[in-house]
Each structure stands twice: as structure tokens, then as C-alpha cells.
């Protein structure tokens, strides 16, 4: 998610079980799906893409109880003679959808990969057009600078605790029964229901960002239902903290990535140049944020309708996802120094924001219990503000999960090294959202099940996006042929 561009964010055995080079059996690869495929809703889609609905239990502890819908999409393998199986595109988030991805990012895949796999997208449970949820949040609470818990300018988290209670109360009041059954483990179980509905013995997957955690959990719960698994831009799998660790990771992610922005923003000839040297960009940014803390600039049409220090900090974080967003960030900084703002960024319809926020809240808060003490968050925010001034304490602060009234229905899934060795991790060295430090924790947890490709590049989403040719070629070769590096590699 970015406010400028995206506004609105898982045993080695026999060779057969490894599934790396041996083709699937004819009976498995030729299984006839039972799904009634039909034209997908929406515009701009590849005419080959079709959609269908898979019915899954709302509560897997009560599989005969209420059912919900999960909508899936498919573009069939382009060469039936070369078809290996299904490649499910697992979206980020929580709150992201891959329903349109067979027509979008899936078409970036090289021809031999598109020949070998049906490309499968889906809208995860809770996300329209699957059976939807919504918290019915106040309009102001849909701002990213509210959904992300930025402390007050003086560092206090008291207001964040009030906001957390208000937002959690809205989710309880408006979210219905499904809100309690949103979780990563349940999304992984839904994926296996999708596998069965597709008629596949195994699934291959390309999971991105939060999708790497979903893919890791799927591989833990259903290890021998996995074929070739690519995890791209990887989440820390810490089972005690889960999403708290992801939030905390932003402080290191910003520090890893900001120097690249500073070099770009001080380069001679840059029409949006901010300073003569890279070293001058950080103090310039911090001074502007502090000034906007004291003197916000009205910003009609934005949410909130002002550019304050925390909105600027949030926009910095968002813009570091993709170097293509650096110019818009620099233009905002230059305008703010002059006391003006550019036009407010366009936002999706509020109904979409409500749905995405509801799925994100339910999943993050149900996966693991968060501390409820304001003192806990105040201590963490104070420590973070001192060590990581660019993020001003936000990564250790209280999200609405601090006031979530529901205890987790089950422990978070612990990712281990037990299972087939069929996982390839690809990770940019400088990633603001899923920093390398967290990705290395997933790599250690998976042990001999995985090999990791670290890419000397900047931005979130490595494969076929913000990575480099070496990383892309390594991942494409694995998907197409099963060939994987013998050990971890660095793509310079």
C-alpha cells in the first residue's frame, strides 16, 4: 500500500515428495475440476480469465456449520502438453486480492512458466467479491496515518489507545461472525479447499509480502500438498509476535531504504533535487516533519485534510516501497517547504477501504494476542523514537489489536524445517515493508526446506518487479524446471 501510488497491506523425503524435477502423474495433472467457470466481473481483464466460487467452512472447527464463498480466477496453462499443474498467486496484505493477477502480474511470467501452469488468483476470505466483512470505521480512521499507529508529536501514545478502542469496538459491532474467523491459518485452509476444487494433487505458489507468511503456513499445515513454492519479500515468522513483528520491522526497513532515496534526491540533474549531498536529506526531512507537527498545511480532499508531520512520515514509508515513487515524494517535500501541497492523491471508494481495513484488522488481531497496556506501547515507542527517528515510534505502537476483545482461537502456526525441500525465497536487500532482517528469520526457520536468493536491489516485491535480472532468472528457472540453487545465493 502507498498513499501516493497505492493509497487506499508459509524433511527432506523421497524425490516424489520433493516434487522438484519429477512431473506430476498424468492422473493428477489431467484431473477434471468440478468448478463452474464463468466470465469474471470487471473490465480490462484478459479474455481467457474466468472466475468461479469455492464454498468453504466459516469455522473449520465446525465444518458442517455456516459456509462462506471464496472467489477464484484462472487462466489455463498455455501449452496443454507442457502443463504441470496450478500456480496460485498469493496476495499481500492482509487485505490484498490476487483475483485479477492472472491477467496482470501473471502475464509478466516467462512463456515457459505460463505454458506449464494454470495461473490461479483468489479473493481471500472476507474480501469482496468473496463473502465480505467491514468494520464500518469512521472516515477519519481509514487514513493510513490512523491505521498505522503514529504517536502524537510529543511521543504520547494515549491518543492511539483511544483510537484502538474506537476502531476495535466498530469491528465488533459491525463485523459479524466472520470477523472472528479471519486468520492466516484459515486462509491457508481455504487454499487447500481451492486445491481440491481445482482437482489438483499439489499446488505451486508465488506468494508476495504477507503472502509469504500465508504460503509458509500452508506449507506447514499441508507440506505434501506443495509442489514448487516461491516466497517473495518475506515476513518474519515469529510465532509469538506475528504481525507485531511485521509492524516493528518498518523501523529497520526505513533505515535500510532511506539512504537510496537520499542518494537519488541529491543527484545532480535531478529536477526534484532536495539537497546537494545525500547526508543533507535526512536532517531536511526530519526538520520538515517537525515543522509540520507544529504547523500543518491544509490539504483539501486528502484524509486527513491536512499535511501534518505524521502524514509526511507515513508518505515517506509508503513511497519507499518502490523507487518509482521517489519523484512524487520529493515534489511533496519541496511543496511543503514552500507552504503548499500538490493535489490530494486519489483514493479508492470508501466501501473498498472499509472492506480492506476489516480484513486486515480481523486477520492481524486474530492471529496473535497483542499487549493491552498503554505503558507497554509507550515504552516501546519511546525506545523506537530514540533509535529510529524517521519512523517516530510508530513501529512499536498500539494498533487497534491492542483493544481487540477476542482471544486467538488457536496458537499461531510455528514455521519449521519439517517438510519437503521445495521452497525458494527471493528477497531484496533493501525492502521497507519486509526488511532483510525479518526475511533471514524465515530462512532460518525453514532450514533445509528452503534456499534464499538475496537481491542487491531496492523496493518491495522482488520477482519481476523491483529486483534484478539475476534474481528474476533464478526464480523463473525454478518455476519452469524445478532447478534450484544448491545453496543460498547473492544476486549483485
Short mmCIF file of C-alpha atoms in Angstrom, two decimals:
data_model
loop_
_atom_site.label_atom_id
_atom_site.label_comp_id
_atom_site.label_asym_id
_atom_site.label_seq_id
_atom_site.Cartn_x
_atom_site.Cartn_y
_atom_site.Cartn_z
CA UNK A 1 0.00 0.00 0.00
CA UNK A 2 1.26 3.52 -0.72
CA UNK A 3 -0.61 6.78 -0.31
CA UNK A 4 0.94 8.20 -3.46
CA UNK A 5 0.65 5.19 -5.77
CA UNK A 6 -1.44 2.58 -3.93
CA UNK A 7 -3.41 4.62 -1.37
CA UNK A 8 -6.29 3.39 -0.20
CA UNK A 9 -1.08 -4.01 3.12
CA UNK A 10 4.23 -20.43 4.55
CA UNK A 11 12.18 -33.30 5.99
CA UNK A 12 13.65 -33.90 3.08
CA UNK A 13 11.82 -37.00 1.72
CA UNK A 14 11.76 -39.07 -1.45
CA UNK A 15 12.15 -37.48 -4.88
CA UNK A 16 8.42 -37.86 -5.46
CA UNK A 17 7.59 -35.88 -2.33
CA UNK A 18 10.17 -33.23 -3.17
CA UNK A 19 8.31 -32.59 -6.40
CA UNK A 20 11.23 -30.61 -7.84
CA UNK A 21 12.01 -32.37 -11.07
CA UNK A 22 9.62 -35.31 -11.32
CA UNK A 23 6.43 -34.39 -13.21
CA UNK A 24 3.09 -34.89 -11.57
CA UNK A 25 1.30 -38.06 -12.50
CA UNK A 26 -0.90 -37.98 -15.57
CA UNK A 27 -3.99 -38.61 -13.48
CA UNK A 28 -3.21 -35.66 -11.21
CA UNK A 29 -2.26 -33.19 -13.92
CA UNK A 30 -5.24 -34.13 -16.04
CA UNK A 31 -7.79 -34.13 -13.21
CA UNK A 32 -11.06 -32.54 -14.24
CA UNK A 33 -12.01 -29.62 -11.97
CA UNK A 34 -15.59 -29.51 -10.78
CA UNK A 35 -15.77 -25.71 -10.69
CA UNK A 36 -18.32 -23.94 -12.91
CA UNK A 37 -16.05 -21.39 -14.57
CA UNK A 38 -17.66 -18.25 -15.99
CA UNK A 39 -16.70 -14.77 -17.14
CA UNK A 40 -15.18 -12.64 -14.37
CA UNK A 41 -16.77 -9.38 -13.33
CA UNK A 42 -14.81 -6.24 -14.06
CA UNK A 43 -13.08 -4.64 -17.00
CA UNK A 44 -9.64 -4.75 -18.53
CA UNK A 45 -9.15 -8.46 -17.87
CA UNK A 46 -7.57 -10.96 -20.20
CA UNK A 47 -10.47 -12.58 -22.10
CA UNK A 48 -9.08 -16.01 -21.14
CA UNK A 49 -9.54 -15.31 -17.43
CA UNK A 50 -12.56 -16.95 -15.82
CA UNK A 51 -13.90 -17.00 -12.27
CA UNK A 52 -15.67 -19.47 -10.01
CA UNK A 53 -16.75 -19.75 -6.39
CA UNK A 54 -15.44 -22.25 -3.84
CA UNK A 55 -17.57 -22.85 -0.75
CA UNK A 56 -15.55 -23.22 2.48
CA UNK A 57 -16.45 -23.52 6.17
CA UNK A 58 -16.53 -20.23 8.01
CA UNK A 59 -15.28 -22.11 11.09
CA UNK A 60 -13.04 -25.10 10.39
CA UNK A 61 -13.74 -26.35 13.92
CA UNK A 62 -17.36 -26.71 12.78
CA UNK A 63 -17.04 -27.86 9.16
CA UNK A 64 -20.75 -28.69 8.89
CA UNK A 65 -21.74 -25.23 10.01
CA UNK A 66 -22.10 -21.98 8.10
CA UNK A 67 -20.33 -21.79 4.73
CA UNK A 68 -18.79 -18.75 3.06
CA UNK A 69 -17.70 -18.08 -0.51
CA UNK A 70 -14.15 -17.65 -1.78
CA UNK A 71 -13.99 -16.43 -5.38
CA UNK A 72 -11.14 -17.75 -7.52
CA UNK A 73 -9.89 -16.94 -11.02
CA UNK A 74 -7.94 -18.88 -13.63
CA UNK A 75 -6.11 -18.54 -16.90
CA UNK A 76 -5.33 -22.08 -18.12
CA UNK A 77 -1.80 -23.21 -18.96
CA UNK A 78 -0.97 -22.04 -22.46
CA UNK A 79 0.56 -25.36 -23.61
CA UNK A 80 -1.59 -28.33 -22.53
CA UNK A 81 1.21 -30.75 -23.45
CA UNK A 82 3.62 -28.96 -21.09
CA UNK A 83 1.12 -28.43 -18.28
CA UNK A 84 2.45 -29.27 -14.82
CA UNK A 85 -0.35 -28.01 -12.57
CA UNK A 86 -1.67 -24.88 -10.89
CA UNK A 87 0.35 -21.87 -9.74
CA UNK A 88 -1.61 -19.94 -7.13
CA UNK A 89 -0.73 -16.24 -6.83
CA UNK A 90 -0.95 -15.48 -3.09
CA UNK A 91 -1.55 -11.76 -2.47
CA UNK A 92 -0.08 -9.47 0.15
CA UNK A 93 -2.00 -7.65 2.82
CA UNK A 94 -3.75 -8.92 4.75
CA UNK A 95 -6.48 -7.30 2.72
CA UNK A 96 -4.94 -7.82 -0.70
CA UNK A 97 -6.54 -9.75 -3.57
CA UNK A 98 -4.94 -11.67 -6.43
CA UNK A 99 -8.23 -12.16 -8.29
CA UNK A 100 -7.10 -10.03 -11.25
CA UNK A 101 -3.47 -11.19 -11.11
CA UNK A 102 -3.70 -13.94 -13.75
CA UNK A 103 -4.47 -11.11 -16.18
CA UNK A 104 -1.94 -8.73 -14.60
CA UNK A 105 1.31 -9.71 -12.93
CA UNK A 106 0.82 -13.30 -14.07
CA UNK A 107 1.38 -12.17 -17.65
CA UNK A 108 4.88 -10.97 -16.67
CA UNK A 109 5.86 -14.59 -16.09
CA UNK A 110 8.04 -16.03 -18.86
CA UNK A 111 6.40 -18.12 -21.54
CA UNK A 112 7.66 -21.49 -20.28
CA UNK A 113 6.10 -20.79 -16.87
CA UNK A 114 2.78 -19.72 -18.40
CA UNK A 115 2.90 -22.83 -20.59
CA UNK A 116 3.32 -25.07 -17.54
CA UNK A 117 0.77 -23.71 -15.09
CA UNK A 118 -2.82 -22.64 -14.77
CA UNK A 119 -2.50 -19.19 -13.15
CA UNK A 120 -4.83 -19.04 -10.15
CA UNK A 121 -5.93 -15.92 -8.28
CA UNK A 122 -8.35 -15.52 -5.42
CA UNK A 123 -10.03 -13.00 -3.13
CA UNK A 124 -9.21 -14.22 0.40
CA UNK A 125 -11.99 -14.85 2.92
CA UNK A 126 -13.67 -11.63 3.95
CA UNK A 127 -12.63 -9.70 0.85
CA UNK A 128 -15.21 -8.91 -1.82
CA UNK A 129 -16.36 -10.48 -4.09
CA UNK A 130 -15.83 -13.34 -1.65
CA UNK A 131 -18.15 -13.16 1.38
CA UNK A 132 -17.16 -9.72 2.70
CA UNK A 133 -16.62 -8.10 6.09
CA UNK A 134 -16.41 -4.48 7.18
CA UNK A 135 -15.72 -2.71 10.45
CA UNK A 136 -17.71 0.35 9.45
CA UNK A 137 -14.92 2.65 10.63
CA UNK A 138 -15.26 6.40 10.84
CA UNK A 139 -13.97 8.09 7.69
CA UNK A 140 -11.00 9.60 9.51
CA UNK A 141 -9.94 6.22 10.86
CA UNK A 142 -9.48 4.93 7.30
CA UNK A 143 -6.45 7.19 6.86
CA UNK A 144 -3.21 5.22 6.71
CA UNK A 145 -1.78 7.56 9.33
CA UNK A 146 -4.56 6.30 11.66
CA UNK A 147 -4.48 2.64 10.65
CA UNK A 148 -0.74 2.81 11.29
CA UNK A 149 -0.38 3.99 14.90
CA UNK A 150 1.77 7.15 14.77
CA UNK A 151 2.36 8.68 18.23
CA UNK A 152 1.47 12.29 18.91
CA UNK A 153 4.16 14.87 18.13
CA UNK A 154 5.30 14.78 21.77
CA UNK A 155 5.61 10.97 21.60
CA UNK A 156 2.50 10.17 23.62
CA UNK A 157 0.55 7.02 22.69
CA UNK A 158 -2.52 7.89 24.79
CA UNK A 159 -4.44 9.01 21.73
CA UNK A 160 -3.52 5.81 19.89
CA UNK A 161 -5.06 3.75 22.69
CA UNK A 162 -8.29 5.75 22.39
CA UNK A 163 -8.27 5.23 18.62
CA UNK A 164 -7.61 1.50 19.06
CA UNK A 165 -10.64 1.11 21.34
CA UNK A 166 -12.89 3.06 18.99
CA UNK A 167 -11.81 1.04 15.96
CA UNK A 168 -11.95 -2.34 17.71
CA UNK A 169 -15.44 -1.53 19.02
CA UNK A 170 -16.56 -0.74 15.46
CA UNK A 171 -15.19 -4.06 14.18
CA UNK A 172 -17.02 -5.97 16.91
CA UNK A 173 -20.24 -4.04 16.33
CA UNK A 174 -20.26 -4.28 12.52
CA UNK A 175 -18.04 -7.21 11.58
CA UNK A 176 -20.43 -10.11 12.22
CA UNK A 177 -19.43 -13.70 12.96
CA UNK A 178 -17.00 -13.90 10.05
CA UNK A 179 -14.76 -11.27 11.67
CA UNK A 180 -13.81 -13.80 14.36
CA UNK A 181 -12.80 -16.40 11.77
CA UNK A 182 -10.38 -14.31 9.73
CA UNK A 183 -6.86 -15.67 10.21
CA UNK A 184 -3.82 -16.73 8.27
CA UNK A 185 -4.34 -20.38 9.21
CA UNK A 186 -7.89 -20.25 7.88
CA UNK A 187 -6.72 -18.60 4.65
CA UNK A 188 -4.24 -21.48 4.27
CA UNK A 189 -7.05 -23.99 4.87
CA UNK A 190 -9.12 -22.18 2.25
CA UNK A 191 -6.22 -22.59 -0.17
CA UNK A 192 -6.35 -26.33 0.32
CA UNK A 193 -10.09 -26.32 -0.38
CA UNK A 194 -9.26 -24.41 -3.56
CA UNK A 195 -6.70 -27.10 -4.43
CA UNK A 196 -9.32 -29.81 -4.05
CA UNK A 197 -11.87 -27.84 -6.09
CA UNK A 198 -9.29 -27.40 -8.87
CA UNK A 199 -8.72 -31.14 -8.96
CA UNK A 200 -5.01 -30.78 -8.18
CA UNK A 201 -2.92 -33.21 -6.14
CA UNK A 202 -0.44 -30.43 -5.33
CA UNK A 203 -0.22 -26.65 -5.62
CA UNK A 204 2.68 -24.49 -6.68
CA UNK A 205 2.61 -20.92 -5.40
CA UNK A 206 4.10 -17.46 -5.78
CA UNK A 207 3.42 -15.62 -2.53
CA UNK A 208 4.36 -11.96 -2.10
CA UNK A 209 4.76 -9.96 1.13
CA UNK A 210 2.08 -11.16 3.60
CA UNK A 211 1.51 -13.89 1.01
CA UNK A 212 4.90 -15.33 2.05
CA UNK A 213 3.51 -15.94 5.51
CA UNK A 214 0.33 -17.47 4.06
CA UNK A 215 2.49 -19.66 1.83
CA UNK A 216 4.69 -20.68 4.75
CA UNK A 217 1.68 -21.57 6.88
CA UNK A 218 0.19 -23.57 4.01
CA UNK A 219 3.47 -25.42 3.65
CA UNK A 220 3.45 -26.16 7.37
CA UNK A 221 -0.14 -27.36 7.54
CA UNK A 222 -0.16 -29.19 4.19
CA UNK A 223 3.52 -29.89 3.44
CA UNK A 224 2.99 -32.72 0.96
CA UNK A 225 0.36 -30.80 -0.97
CA UNK A 226 3.06 -28.36 -2.13
CA UNK A 227 4.96 -28.53 -5.42
CA UNK A 228 7.20 -25.53 -6.22
CA UNK A 229 6.89 -22.64 -3.77
CA UNK A 230 8.29 -19.14 -4.34
CA UNK A 231 8.17 -16.72 -1.41
CA UNK A 232 8.91 -13.16 -2.47
CA UNK A 233 9.58 -10.28 0.00
CA UNK A 234 9.42 -12.31 3.15
CA UNK A 235 7.73 -11.80 6.52
CA UNK A 236 9.29 -12.53 9.89
CA UNK A 237 7.50 -15.74 11.04
CA UNK A 238 7.98 -15.16 14.80
CA UNK A 239 5.06 -17.18 16.25
CA UNK A 240 4.98 -15.12 19.45
CA UNK A 241 4.62 -11.74 17.74
CA UNK A 242 3.47 -12.42 14.14
CA UNK A 243 2.04 -9.08 12.89
CA UNK A 244 3.64 -7.15 15.77
CA UNK A 245 6.99 -8.22 14.33
CA UNK A 246 5.93 -7.05 10.87
CA UNK A 247 4.96 -3.63 12.19
CA UNK A 248 8.19 -3.39 14.17
CA UNK A 249 10.15 -4.27 11.05
CA UNK A 250 9.29 -0.95 9.44
CA UNK A 251 11.82 0.90 11.60
CA UNK A 252 14.69 -1.15 10.15
CA UNK A 253 13.10 -1.22 6.70
CA UNK A 254 13.03 2.57 6.52
CA UNK A 255 16.64 2.78 7.71
CA UNK A 256 17.71 0.23 5.09
CA UNK A 257 15.95 2.07 2.28
CA UNK A 258 16.14 5.79 3.09
CA UNK A 259 19.81 6.12 2.00
CA UNK A 260 18.76 5.12 -1.53
CA UNK A 261 16.17 7.89 -1.56
CA UNK A 262 18.74 10.33 -0.18
CA UNK A 263 21.23 9.47 -2.95
CA UNK A 264 18.52 9.87 -5.58
CA UNK A 265 17.22 13.13 -4.06
CA UNK A 266 20.69 14.71 -4.06
CA UNK A 267 21.81 13.61 -7.52
CA UNK A 268 22.93 16.43 -9.86
CA UNK A 269 20.48 16.97 -12.69
CA UNK A 270 17.52 15.63 -10.75
CA UNK A 271 14.64 18.09 -11.38
CA UNK A 272 13.27 17.22 -7.92
CA UNK A 273 16.60 17.53 -6.15
CA UNK A 274 16.27 18.23 -2.43
CA UNK A 275 19.87 18.80 -1.35
CA UNK A 276 23.45 19.00 -2.60
CA UNK A 277 24.54 15.86 -0.75
CA UNK A 278 22.85 12.68 0.43
CA UNK A 279 23.87 13.46 4.02
CA UNK A 280 21.71 16.61 3.98
CA UNK A 281 18.46 14.83 3.04
CA UNK A 282 17.78 13.17 6.41
CA UNK A 283 18.03 16.35 8.55
CA UNK A 284 15.99 18.20 5.93
CA UNK A 285 13.22 15.61 6.15
CA UNK A 286 13.26 15.49 9.95
CA UNK A 287 13.13 19.28 10.19
CA UNK A 288 10.16 19.44 7.81
CA UNK A 289 8.27 16.74 9.72
CA UNK A 290 8.87 18.60 12.99
CA UNK A 291 7.64 21.85 11.43
CA UNK A 292 4.50 20.13 10.13
CA UNK A 293 3.90 18.73 13.63
CA UNK A 294 3.64 22.33 14.80
CA UNK A 295 2.11 23.90 11.69
CA UNK A 296 0.12 21.51 9.47
CA UNK A 297 -0.79 22.63 5.95
CA UNK A 298 -4.44 22.27 4.84
CA UNK A 299 -4.83 19.56 2.21
CA UNK A 300 -8.39 19.57 0.81
CA UNK A 301 -9.59 16.20 -0.40
CA UNK A 302 -6.95 14.19 1.47
CA UNK A 303 -7.60 12.07 4.55
CA UNK A 304 -6.91 13.74 6.91
CA UNK A 305 -7.42 17.08 5.20
CA UNK A 306 -4.04 18.36 6.29
CA UNK A 307 -0.39 17.56 5.73
CA UNK A 308 0.96 17.12 9.23
CA UNK A 309 4.18 15.53 10.42
CA UNK A 310 2.76 12.05 10.69
CA UNK A 311 1.14 12.19 7.26
CA UNK A 312 4.53 13.15 5.85
CA UNK A 313 6.21 10.28 7.74
CA UNK A 314 3.56 7.84 6.51
CA UNK A 315 4.01 9.09 2.94
CA UNK A 316 7.76 8.56 3.26
CA UNK A 317 7.21 4.98 4.39
CA UNK A 318 4.73 4.34 1.58
CA UNK A 319 7.00 5.88 -1.06
CA UNK A 320 9.97 3.72 -0.12
CA UNK A 321 8.07 0.63 -1.32
CA UNK A 322 9.00 1.48 -4.91
CA UNK A 323 11.74 3.77 -6.27
CA UNK A 324 9.24 4.87 -8.93
CA UNK A 325 7.51 6.79 -6.12
CA UNK A 326 10.57 8.84 -5.18
CA UNK A 327 9.71 11.77 -7.50
CA UNK A 328 6.22 12.23 -6.05
CA UNK A 329 7.64 12.18 -2.51
CA UNK A 330 10.28 14.76 -3.41
CA UNK A 331 7.68 17.01 -5.03
CA UNK A 332 5.58 16.82 -1.85
CA UNK A 333 8.61 17.75 0.29
CA UNK A 334 9.52 20.67 -1.96
CA UNK A 335 5.94 21.95 -1.96
CA UNK A 336 5.62 21.62 1.82
CA UNK A 337 8.77 23.67 2.37
CA UNK A 338 7.02 26.41 0.43
CA UNK A 339 3.84 26.03 2.48
CA UNK A 340 1.81 24.40 -0.30
CA UNK A 341 0.68 20.89 -1.27
CA UNK A 342 0.10 19.08 -4.57
CA UNK A 343 -3.40 17.86 -5.42
CA UNK A 344 -4.67 15.26 -2.95
CA UNK A 345 -3.93 11.70 -4.04
CA UNK A 346 -6.86 9.76 -5.43
CA UNK A 347 -8.36 7.15 -3.10
CA UNK A 348 -10.40 4.02 -3.82
CA UNK A 349 -14.13 4.07 -3.00
CA UNK A 350 -14.77 4.14 0.73
CA UNK A 351 -16.58 0.78 0.57
CA UNK A 352 -13.36 -0.80 -0.74
CA UNK A 353 -11.29 0.83 2.00
CA UNK A 354 -13.75 -0.38 4.64
CA UNK A 355 -13.57 -3.94 3.31
CA UNK A 356 -9.77 -3.97 3.13
CA UNK A 357 -9.46 -2.46 6.60
CA UNK A 358 -11.87 -5.04 8.02
CA UNK A 359 -9.96 -7.99 6.57
CA UNK A 360 -6.67 -6.55 7.75
CA UNK A 361 -7.95 -5.88 11.26
CA UNK A 362 -9.54 -9.29 11.70
CA UNK A 363 -6.52 -11.19 10.41
CA UNK A 364 -3.84 -9.24 12.27
CA UNK A 365 -5.72 -9.26 15.55
CA UNK A 366 -6.92 -12.87 15.42
CA UNK A 367 -3.54 -14.38 14.54
CA UNK A 368 -1.90 -13.47 17.85
CA UNK A 369 -2.78 -11.70 21.10
CA UNK A 370 -1.41 -8.16 21.38
CA UNK A 371 -0.42 -6.49 24.69
CA UNK A 372 -3.18 -4.28 26.11
CA UNK A 373 -1.12 -2.00 28.38
CA UNK A 374 -0.57 1.60 27.32
CA UNK A 375 2.66 1.53 29.34
CA UNK A 376 3.97 -1.32 27.17
CA UNK A 377 3.45 0.68 23.98
CA UNK A 378 4.72 3.93 25.48
CA UNK A 379 8.00 2.27 26.46
CA UNK A 380 8.38 0.71 23.02
CA UNK A 381 7.53 3.93 21.18
CA UNK A 382 10.00 5.91 23.30
CA UNK A 383 12.79 3.44 22.56
CA UNK A 384 11.96 3.38 18.86
CA UNK A 385 11.78 7.18 18.57
CA UNK A 386 15.26 7.47 20.04
CA UNK A 387 16.85 4.80 17.84
CA UNK A 388 14.86 5.30 14.62
CA UNK A 389 13.73 8.94 14.33
CA UNK A 390 12.42 8.61 10.76
CA UNK A 391 9.58 6.36 11.97
CA UNK A 392 8.99 8.33 15.21
CA UNK A 393 7.91 5.35 17.34
CA UNK A 394 5.13 4.05 15.09
CA UNK A 395 6.52 0.53 14.56
CA UNK A 396 6.27 -0.36 18.27
CA UNK A 397 2.99 1.43 18.96
CA UNK A 398 -0.57 0.20 19.54
CA UNK A 399 -2.71 -0.79 16.57
CA UNK A 400 -6.40 -1.48 17.08
CA UNK A 401 -5.34 -5.01 18.06
CA UNK A 402 -4.33 -3.57 21.44
CA UNK A 403 -8.06 -3.30 22.21
CA UNK A 404 -9.22 -6.46 20.39
CA UNK A 405 -11.71 -8.27 22.63
CA UNK A 406 -11.38 -11.74 21.10
CA UNK A 407 -8.59 -14.11 22.17
CA UNK A 408 -6.97 -16.10 19.33
CA UNK A 409 -8.87 -19.29 18.58
CA UNK A 410 -5.61 -21.21 18.12
CA UNK A 411 -1.88 -20.61 18.56
CA UNK A 412 -0.01 -19.06 15.67
CA UNK A 413 1.48 -21.67 13.34
CA UNK A 414 5.18 -22.23 14.04
CA UNK A 415 7.18 -22.44 10.80
CA UNK A 416 9.72 -25.27 10.96
CA UNK A 417 12.18 -27.24 8.84
CA UNK A 418 9.89 -30.27 8.67
CA UNK A 419 8.59 -30.81 5.16
CA UNK A 420 9.75 -31.20 1.56
CA UNK A 421 12.69 -29.13 0.34
CA UNK A 422 10.83 -27.27 -2.40
CA UNK A 423 10.86 -23.60 -1.34
CA UNK A 424 12.76 -20.71 -2.95
CA UNK A 425 12.88 -17.38 -1.12
CA UNK A 426 13.69 -14.22 -3.08
CA UNK A 427 14.40 -11.04 -1.15
CA UNK A 428 15.59 -7.55 -1.98
CA UNK A 429 18.40 -6.34 0.23
CA UNK A 430 16.62 -3.02 0.86
CA UNK A 431 12.89 -3.50 1.47
CA UNK A 432 10.95 -1.06 3.62
CA UNK A 433 7.99 -3.37 4.30
CA UNK A 434 9.63 -6.78 4.71
CA UNK A 435 13.24 -5.99 5.59
CA UNK A 436 16.06 -8.44 5.03
CA UNK A 437 16.46 -8.93 8.80
CA UNK A 438 12.98 -10.45 9.04
CA UNK A 439 13.38 -12.48 5.85
CA UNK A 440 16.50 -14.09 7.31
CA UNK A 441 14.42 -15.27 10.27
CA UNK A 442 12.07 -17.07 7.89
CA UNK A 443 15.08 -18.53 6.09
CA UNK A 444 16.45 -19.89 9.40
CA UNK A 445 13.06 -21.28 10.42
CA UNK A 446 12.70 -23.22 7.17
CA UNK A 447 16.17 -24.74 7.38
CA UNK A 448 16.91 -27.27 4.64
CA UNK A 449 13.43 -26.87 3.17
CA UNK A 450 14.47 -23.62 1.51
CA UNK A 451 17.13 -21.81 -0.46
CA UNK A 452 17.28 -17.99 -0.44
CA UNK A 453 18.18 -15.59 -3.23
CA UNK A 454 19.18 -12.19 -1.85
CA UNK A 455 18.99 -9.45 -4.48
CA UNK A 456 21.06 -6.28 -4.48
CA UNK A 457 18.08 -4.06 -5.15
CA UNK A 458 15.72 -1.58 -3.52
CA UNK A 459 11.97 -1.81 -3.10
CA UNK A 460 9.19 -4.16 -2.10
CA UNK A 461 8.29 -7.12 -4.38
CA UNK A 462 11.46 -8.55 -5.85
CA UNK A 463 10.49 -11.05 -8.57
CA UNK A 464 9.61 -9.39 -11.89
CA UNK A 465 9.20 -6.01 -10.20
CA UNK A 466 11.84 -4.24 -8.08
CA UNK A 467 14.52 -6.93 -8.18
CA UNK A 468 17.16 -7.58 -10.83
CA UNK A 469 17.72 -9.88 -13.82
CA UNK A 470 19.80 -12.39 -11.85
CA UNK A 471 17.08 -12.85 -9.24
CA UNK A 472 14.32 -12.98 -11.84
CA UNK A 473 16.15 -15.62 -13.90
CA UNK A 474 16.79 -17.78 -10.82
CA UNK A 475 13.13 -17.76 -9.80
CA UNK A 476 11.84 -18.30 -13.35
CA UNK A 477 14.15 -21.27 -13.85
CA UNK A 478 12.91 -22.86 -10.61
CA UNK A 479 9.26 -22.46 -11.57
CA UNK A 480 9.78 -23.73 -15.10
CA UNK A 481 12.19 -26.61 -14.47
CA UNK A 482 12.45 -27.20 -10.73
CA UNK A 483 16.16 -26.32 -10.86
CA UNK A 484 17.09 -24.50 -7.65
CA UNK A 485 20.48 -23.25 -6.42
CA UNK A 486 22.30 -25.77 -4.23
CA UNK A 487 22.79 -23.11 -1.54
CA UNK A 488 21.78 -19.55 -0.76
CA UNK A 489 22.97 -17.09 -3.40
CA UNK A 490 23.51 -13.34 -3.72
CA UNK A 491 22.43 -11.60 -6.93
CA UNK A 492 24.58 -8.48 -7.32
#
